[in-house]
PDB file of C-alpha atoms in Angstrom:
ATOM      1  CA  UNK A   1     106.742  56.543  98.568  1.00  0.00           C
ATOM      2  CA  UNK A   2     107.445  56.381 102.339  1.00  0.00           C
ATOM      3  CA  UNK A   3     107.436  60.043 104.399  1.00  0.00           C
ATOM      4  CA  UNK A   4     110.744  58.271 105.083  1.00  0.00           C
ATOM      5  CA  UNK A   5     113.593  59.158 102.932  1.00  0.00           C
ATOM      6  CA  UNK A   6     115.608  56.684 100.387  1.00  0.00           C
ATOM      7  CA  UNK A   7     118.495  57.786  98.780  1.00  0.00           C
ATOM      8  CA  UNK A   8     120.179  55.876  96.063  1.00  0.00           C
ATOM      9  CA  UNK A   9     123.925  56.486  95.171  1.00  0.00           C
ATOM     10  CA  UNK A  10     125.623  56.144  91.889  1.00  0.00           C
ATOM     11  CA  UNK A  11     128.572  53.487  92.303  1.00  0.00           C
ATOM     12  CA  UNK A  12     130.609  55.226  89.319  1.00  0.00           C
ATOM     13  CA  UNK A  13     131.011  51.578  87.742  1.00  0.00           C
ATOM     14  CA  UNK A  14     127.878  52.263  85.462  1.00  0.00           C
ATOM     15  CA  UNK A  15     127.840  54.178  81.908  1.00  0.00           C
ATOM     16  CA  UNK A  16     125.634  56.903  81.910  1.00  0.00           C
ATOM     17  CA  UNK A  17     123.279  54.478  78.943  1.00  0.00           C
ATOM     18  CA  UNK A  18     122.855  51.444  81.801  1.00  0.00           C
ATOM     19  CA  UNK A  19     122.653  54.048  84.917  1.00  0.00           C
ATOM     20  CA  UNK A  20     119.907  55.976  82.676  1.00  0.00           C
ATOM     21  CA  UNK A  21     118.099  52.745  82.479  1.00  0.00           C
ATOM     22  CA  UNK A  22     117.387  51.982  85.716  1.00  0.00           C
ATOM     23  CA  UNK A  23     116.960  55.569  87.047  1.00  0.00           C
ATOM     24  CA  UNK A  24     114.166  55.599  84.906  1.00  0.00           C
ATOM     25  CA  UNK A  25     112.879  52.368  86.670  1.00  0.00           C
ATOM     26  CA  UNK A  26     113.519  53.783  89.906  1.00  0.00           C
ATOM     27  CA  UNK A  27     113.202  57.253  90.689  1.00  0.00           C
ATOM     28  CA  UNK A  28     108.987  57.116  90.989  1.00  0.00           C
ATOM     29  CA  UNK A  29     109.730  54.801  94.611  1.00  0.00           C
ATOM     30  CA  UNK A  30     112.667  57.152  95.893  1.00  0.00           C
ATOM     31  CA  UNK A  31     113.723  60.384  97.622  1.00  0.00           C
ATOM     32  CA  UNK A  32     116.414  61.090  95.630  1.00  0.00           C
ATOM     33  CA  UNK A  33     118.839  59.728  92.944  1.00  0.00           C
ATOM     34  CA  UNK A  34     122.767  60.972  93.655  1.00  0.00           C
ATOM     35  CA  UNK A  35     125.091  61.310  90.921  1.00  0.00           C
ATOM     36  CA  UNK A  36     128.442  60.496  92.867  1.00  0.00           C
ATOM     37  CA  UNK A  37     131.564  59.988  90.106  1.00  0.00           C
ATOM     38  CA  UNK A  38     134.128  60.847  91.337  1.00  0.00           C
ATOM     39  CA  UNK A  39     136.184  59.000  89.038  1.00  0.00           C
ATOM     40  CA  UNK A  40     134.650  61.160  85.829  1.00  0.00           C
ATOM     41  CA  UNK A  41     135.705  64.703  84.937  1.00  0.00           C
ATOM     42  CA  UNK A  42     133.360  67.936  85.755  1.00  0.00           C
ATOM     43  CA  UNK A  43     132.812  67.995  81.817  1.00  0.00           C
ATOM     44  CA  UNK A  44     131.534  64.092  81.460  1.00  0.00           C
ATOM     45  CA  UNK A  45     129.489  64.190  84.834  1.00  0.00           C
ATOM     46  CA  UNK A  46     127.993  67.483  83.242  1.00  0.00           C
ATOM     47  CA  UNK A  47     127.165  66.164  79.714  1.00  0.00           C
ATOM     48  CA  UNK A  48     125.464  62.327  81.894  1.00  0.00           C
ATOM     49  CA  UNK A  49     123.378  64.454  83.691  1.00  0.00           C
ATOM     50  CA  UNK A  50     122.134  66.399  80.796  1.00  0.00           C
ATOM     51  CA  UNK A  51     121.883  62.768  79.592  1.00  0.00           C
ATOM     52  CA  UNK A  52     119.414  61.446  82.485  1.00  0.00           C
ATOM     53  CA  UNK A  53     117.513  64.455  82.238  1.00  0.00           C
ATOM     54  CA  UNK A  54     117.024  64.130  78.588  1.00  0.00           C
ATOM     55  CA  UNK A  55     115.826  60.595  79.268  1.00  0.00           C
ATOM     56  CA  UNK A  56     113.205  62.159  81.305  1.00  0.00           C
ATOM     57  CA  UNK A  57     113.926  61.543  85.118  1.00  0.00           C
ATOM     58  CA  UNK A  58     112.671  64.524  86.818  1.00  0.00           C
ATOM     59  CA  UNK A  59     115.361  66.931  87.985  1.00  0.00           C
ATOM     60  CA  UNK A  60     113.492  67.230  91.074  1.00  0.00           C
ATOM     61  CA  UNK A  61     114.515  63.408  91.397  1.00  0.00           C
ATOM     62  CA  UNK A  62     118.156  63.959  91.095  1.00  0.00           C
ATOM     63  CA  UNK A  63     120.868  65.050  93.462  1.00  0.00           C
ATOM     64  CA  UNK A  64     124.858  66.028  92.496  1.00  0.00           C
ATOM     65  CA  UNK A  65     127.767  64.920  94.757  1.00  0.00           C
ATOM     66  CA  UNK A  66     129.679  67.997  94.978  1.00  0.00           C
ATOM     67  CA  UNK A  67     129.071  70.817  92.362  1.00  0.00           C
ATOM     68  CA  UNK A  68     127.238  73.388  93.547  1.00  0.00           C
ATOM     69  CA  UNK A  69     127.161  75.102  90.084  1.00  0.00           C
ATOM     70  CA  UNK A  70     126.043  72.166  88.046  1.00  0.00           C
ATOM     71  CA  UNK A  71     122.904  71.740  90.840  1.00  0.00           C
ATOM     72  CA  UNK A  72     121.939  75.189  90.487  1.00  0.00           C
ATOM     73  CA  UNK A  73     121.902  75.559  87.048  1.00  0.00           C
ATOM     74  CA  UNK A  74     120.353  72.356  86.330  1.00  0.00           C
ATOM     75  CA  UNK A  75     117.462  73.332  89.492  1.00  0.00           C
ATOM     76  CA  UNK A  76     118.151  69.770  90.606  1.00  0.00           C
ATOM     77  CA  UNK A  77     116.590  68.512  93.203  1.00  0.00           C
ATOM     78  CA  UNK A  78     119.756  68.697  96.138  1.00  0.00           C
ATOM     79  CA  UNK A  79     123.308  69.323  96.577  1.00  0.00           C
ATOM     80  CA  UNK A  80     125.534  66.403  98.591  1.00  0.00           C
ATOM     81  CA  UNK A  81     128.493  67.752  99.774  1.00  0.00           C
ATOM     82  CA  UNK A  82     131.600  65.907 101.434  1.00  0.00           C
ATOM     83  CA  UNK A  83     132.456  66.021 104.949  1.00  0.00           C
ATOM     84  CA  UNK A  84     135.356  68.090 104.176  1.00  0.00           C
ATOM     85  CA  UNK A  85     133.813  71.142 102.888  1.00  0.00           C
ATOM     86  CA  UNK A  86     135.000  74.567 104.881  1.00  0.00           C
ATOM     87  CA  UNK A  87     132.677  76.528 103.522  1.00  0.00           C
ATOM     88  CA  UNK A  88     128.953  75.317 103.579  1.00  0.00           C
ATOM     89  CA  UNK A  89     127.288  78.664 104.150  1.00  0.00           C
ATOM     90  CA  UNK A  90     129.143  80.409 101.763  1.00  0.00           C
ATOM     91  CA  UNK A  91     127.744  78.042  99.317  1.00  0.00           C
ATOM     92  CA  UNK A  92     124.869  77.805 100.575  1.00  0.00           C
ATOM     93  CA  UNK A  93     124.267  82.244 100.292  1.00  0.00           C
ATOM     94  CA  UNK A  94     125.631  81.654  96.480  1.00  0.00           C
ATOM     95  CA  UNK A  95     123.617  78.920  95.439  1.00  0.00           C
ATOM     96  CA  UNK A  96     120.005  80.058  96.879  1.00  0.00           C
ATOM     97  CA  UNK A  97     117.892  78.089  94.611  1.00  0.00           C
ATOM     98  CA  UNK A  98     119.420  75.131  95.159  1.00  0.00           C
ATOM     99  CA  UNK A  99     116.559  73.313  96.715  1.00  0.00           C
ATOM    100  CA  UNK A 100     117.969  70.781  99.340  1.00  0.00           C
ATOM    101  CA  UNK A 101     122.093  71.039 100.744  1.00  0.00           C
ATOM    102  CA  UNK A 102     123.353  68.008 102.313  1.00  0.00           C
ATOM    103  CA  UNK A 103     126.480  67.114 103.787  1.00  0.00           C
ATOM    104  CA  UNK A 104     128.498  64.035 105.453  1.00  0.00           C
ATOM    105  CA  UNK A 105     129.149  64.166 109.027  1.00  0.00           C
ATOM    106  CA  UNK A 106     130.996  61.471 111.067  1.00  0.00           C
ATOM    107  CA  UNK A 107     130.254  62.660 114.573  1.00  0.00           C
ATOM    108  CA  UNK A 108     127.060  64.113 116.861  1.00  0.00           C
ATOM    109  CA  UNK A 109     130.222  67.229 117.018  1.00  0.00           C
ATOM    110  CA  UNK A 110     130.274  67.564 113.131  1.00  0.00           C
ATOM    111  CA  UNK A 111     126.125  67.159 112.815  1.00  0.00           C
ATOM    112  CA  UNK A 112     125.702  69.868 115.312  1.00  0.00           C
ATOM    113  CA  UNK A 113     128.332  72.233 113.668  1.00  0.00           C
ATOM    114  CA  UNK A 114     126.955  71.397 110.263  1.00  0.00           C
ATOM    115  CA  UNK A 115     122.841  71.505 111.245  1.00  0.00           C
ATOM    116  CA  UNK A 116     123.967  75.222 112.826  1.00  0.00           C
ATOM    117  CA  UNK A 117     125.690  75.944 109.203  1.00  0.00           C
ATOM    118  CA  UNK A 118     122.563  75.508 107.535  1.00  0.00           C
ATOM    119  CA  UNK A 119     122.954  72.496 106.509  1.00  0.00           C
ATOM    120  CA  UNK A 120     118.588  70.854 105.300  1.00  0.00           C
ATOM    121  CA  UNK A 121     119.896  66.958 105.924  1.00  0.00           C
ATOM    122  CA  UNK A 122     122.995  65.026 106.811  1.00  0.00           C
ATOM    123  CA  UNK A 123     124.043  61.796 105.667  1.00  0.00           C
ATOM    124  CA  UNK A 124     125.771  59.543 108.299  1.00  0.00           C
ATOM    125  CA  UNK A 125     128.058  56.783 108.454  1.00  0.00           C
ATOM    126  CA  UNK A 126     128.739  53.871 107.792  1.00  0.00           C
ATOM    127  CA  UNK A 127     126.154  52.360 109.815  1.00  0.00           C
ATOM    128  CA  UNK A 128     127.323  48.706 109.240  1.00  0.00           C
ATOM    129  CA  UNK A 129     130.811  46.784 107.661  1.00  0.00           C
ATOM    130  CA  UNK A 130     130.719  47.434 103.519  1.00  0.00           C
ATOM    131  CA  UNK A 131     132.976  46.752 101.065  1.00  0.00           C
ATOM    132  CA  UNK A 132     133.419  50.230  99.977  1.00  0.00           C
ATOM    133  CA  UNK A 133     134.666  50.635 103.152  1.00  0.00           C
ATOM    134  CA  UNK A 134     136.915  47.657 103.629  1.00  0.00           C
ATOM    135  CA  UNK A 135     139.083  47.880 106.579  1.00  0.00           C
ATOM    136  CA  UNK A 136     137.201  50.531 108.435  1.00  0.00           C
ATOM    137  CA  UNK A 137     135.108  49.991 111.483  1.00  0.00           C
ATOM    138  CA  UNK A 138     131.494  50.706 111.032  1.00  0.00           C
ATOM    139  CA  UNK A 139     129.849  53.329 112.856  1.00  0.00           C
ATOM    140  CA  UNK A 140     127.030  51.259 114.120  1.00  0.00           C
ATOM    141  CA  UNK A 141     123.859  51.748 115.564  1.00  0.00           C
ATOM    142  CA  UNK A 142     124.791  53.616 118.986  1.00  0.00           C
ATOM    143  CA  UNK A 143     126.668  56.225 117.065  1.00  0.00           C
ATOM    144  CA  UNK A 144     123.984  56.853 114.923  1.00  0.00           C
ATOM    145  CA  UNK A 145     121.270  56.965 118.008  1.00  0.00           C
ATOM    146  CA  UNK A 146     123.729  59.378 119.595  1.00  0.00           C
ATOM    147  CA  UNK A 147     124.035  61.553 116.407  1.00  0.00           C
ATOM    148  CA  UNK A 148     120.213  62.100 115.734  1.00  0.00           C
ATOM    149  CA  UNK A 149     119.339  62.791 119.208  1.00  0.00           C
ATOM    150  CA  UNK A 150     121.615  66.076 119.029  1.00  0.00           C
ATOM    151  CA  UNK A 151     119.704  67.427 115.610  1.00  0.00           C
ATOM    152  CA  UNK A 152     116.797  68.223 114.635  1.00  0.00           C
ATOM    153  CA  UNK A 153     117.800  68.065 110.626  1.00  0.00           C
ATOM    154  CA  UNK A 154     117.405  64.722 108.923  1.00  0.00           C
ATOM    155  CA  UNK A 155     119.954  62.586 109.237  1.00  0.00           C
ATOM    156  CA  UNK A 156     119.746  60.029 106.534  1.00  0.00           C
ATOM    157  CA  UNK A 157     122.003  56.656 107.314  1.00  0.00           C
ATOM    158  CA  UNK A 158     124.420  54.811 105.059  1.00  0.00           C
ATOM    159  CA  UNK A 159     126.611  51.738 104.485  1.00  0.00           C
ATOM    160  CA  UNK A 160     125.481  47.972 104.663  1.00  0.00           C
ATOM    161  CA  UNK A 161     121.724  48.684 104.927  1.00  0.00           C
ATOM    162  CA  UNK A 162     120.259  46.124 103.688  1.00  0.00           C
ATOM    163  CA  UNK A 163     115.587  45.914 103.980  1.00  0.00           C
ATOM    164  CA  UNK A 164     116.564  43.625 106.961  1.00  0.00           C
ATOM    165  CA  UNK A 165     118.492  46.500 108.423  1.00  0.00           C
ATOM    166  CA  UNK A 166     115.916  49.247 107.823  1.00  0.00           C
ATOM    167  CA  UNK A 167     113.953  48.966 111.142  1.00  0.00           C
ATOM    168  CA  UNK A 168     116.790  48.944 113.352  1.00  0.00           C
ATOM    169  CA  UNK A 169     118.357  51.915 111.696  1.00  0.00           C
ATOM    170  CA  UNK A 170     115.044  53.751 111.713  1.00  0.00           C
ATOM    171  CA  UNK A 171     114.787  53.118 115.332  1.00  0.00           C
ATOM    172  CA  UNK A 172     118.368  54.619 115.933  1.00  0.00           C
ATOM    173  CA  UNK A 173     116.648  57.971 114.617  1.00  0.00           C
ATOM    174  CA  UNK A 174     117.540  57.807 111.376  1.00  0.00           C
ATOM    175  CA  UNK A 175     114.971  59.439 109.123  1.00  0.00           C
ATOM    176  CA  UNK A 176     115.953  57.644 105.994  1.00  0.00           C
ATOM    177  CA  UNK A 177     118.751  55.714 104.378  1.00  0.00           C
ATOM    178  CA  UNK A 178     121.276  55.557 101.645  1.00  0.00           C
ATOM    179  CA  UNK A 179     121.890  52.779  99.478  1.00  0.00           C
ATOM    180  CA  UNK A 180     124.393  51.757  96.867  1.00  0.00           C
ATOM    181  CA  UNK A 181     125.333  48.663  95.722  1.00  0.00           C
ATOM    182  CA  UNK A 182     122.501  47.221  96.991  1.00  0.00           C
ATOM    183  CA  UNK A 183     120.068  48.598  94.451  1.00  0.00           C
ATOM    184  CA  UNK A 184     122.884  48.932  91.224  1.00  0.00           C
ATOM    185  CA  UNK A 185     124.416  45.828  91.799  1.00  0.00           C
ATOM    186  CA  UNK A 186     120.877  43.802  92.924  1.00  0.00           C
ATOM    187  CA  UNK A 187     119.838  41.373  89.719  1.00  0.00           C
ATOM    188  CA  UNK A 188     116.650  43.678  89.481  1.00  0.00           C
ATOM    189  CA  UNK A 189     117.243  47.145  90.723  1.00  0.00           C
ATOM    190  CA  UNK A 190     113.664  47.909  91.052  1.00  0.00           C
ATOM    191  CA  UNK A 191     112.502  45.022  92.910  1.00  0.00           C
ATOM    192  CA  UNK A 192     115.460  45.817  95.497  1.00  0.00           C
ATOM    193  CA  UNK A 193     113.731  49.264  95.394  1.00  0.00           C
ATOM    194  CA  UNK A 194     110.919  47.868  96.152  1.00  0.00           C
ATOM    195  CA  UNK A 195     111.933  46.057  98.649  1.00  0.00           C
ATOM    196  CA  UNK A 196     113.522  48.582 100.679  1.00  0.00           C
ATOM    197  CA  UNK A 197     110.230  51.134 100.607  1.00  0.00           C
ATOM    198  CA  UNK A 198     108.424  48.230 101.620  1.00  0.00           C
ATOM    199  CA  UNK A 199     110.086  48.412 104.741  1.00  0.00           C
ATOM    200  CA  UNK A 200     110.472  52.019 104.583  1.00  0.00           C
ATOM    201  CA  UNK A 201     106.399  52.223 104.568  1.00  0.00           C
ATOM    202  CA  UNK A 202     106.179  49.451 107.283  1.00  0.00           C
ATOM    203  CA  UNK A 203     107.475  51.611 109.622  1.00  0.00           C
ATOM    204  CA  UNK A 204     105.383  54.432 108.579  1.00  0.00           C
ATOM    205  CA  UNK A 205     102.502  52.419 109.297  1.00  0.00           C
ATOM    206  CA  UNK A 206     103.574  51.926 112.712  1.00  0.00           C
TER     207      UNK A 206
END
């Protein structure tokens, strides 16, 4: 895998059986797997991820979208948190072994204020037009150039990247990306894997 980072997002339109399947393909070519359901009780996102782990995809492998408890007791391998969390170093002093905190920033104001919270990465975006965001303007590249010049944290990029779109993003500053429907929703999930560390590692090379 690249020194760059990928991160693949759950879309919440999988059962935990079919996501299970093709986390197993997957998670030896990524950074991190994120279970993001927002649609599923606390109780159901609890039992999948007992689930997935059962299946055996490392738990070092797997990230929880909010949660704090469930990625502590599990020792997963991060904790995403949404932009509108107040109280990130709270969370952050309760939950000490949870190995990696993220959180979703929209602006260089909000990566600074979160990178000073303690805050170990920060997912930005979107980057480019997506249909889970219909109707609202992507970020673009600028933003995200002007973002990652004012941390030093990684800032990992999302929305509409597509292995076309890797380089450019990369050259913005991002130090990895995050990828949804892209992967889930490709005809084979791991050779859309694939094809997005191949240009994650192409730009390693460089």
């Amino acid at each position: 895998m690249s020194g760059y980072e990928l991160h693949v997002i759950s879309n919440g339109k999988l059962g935990w059986t079919e996501l299970a399947a093709i986390a197993t393909k997957i998670h030896p070519y990524v950074t991190a797997i994120h279970i993001r359901e927002k649609k599923k009780p606390m109780d159901e996102i609890f039992i999948g991820l007992q689930f997935l782990l059962e299946t055996g995809i490392p738990a070092k492998s797997l990230y929880i979208n909010g949660y704090p408890w469930i990625a502590s007791s599990a020792m997963l391998g991060g904790l995403q948190l949404p932009g509108s969390t107040t109280l990130l170093p709270t969370i952050r002093e309760i939950y000490r072994c949870v190995q990696r905190t993220g959180i979703s920033v929209h602006s260089a104001e909000e990566a600074i204020q979160r990178e000073q919270e303690g805050a170990d990465y920060l997912m930005f975006g979107h980057i480019f037009a997506t249909k889970s965001k219909l109707g609202a303007p992507p970020r673009g590249l600028e933003q995200l150039r002007n973002v990652a010049a004012q941390v030093v944290v990684p800032i990992i990029a999302i929305g509409g990247i597509t292995p076309e779109r890797v380089r450019p993003v990369l050259e913005a500053g991002a130090s990895g990306i995050a990828v949804m429907s892209g992967i889930w929703e490709a005809a084979d999930p791991l050779e859309a894997v694939k094809a997005y560390t191949h240009e994650l590692q192409r730009m390693e090379a460089r």
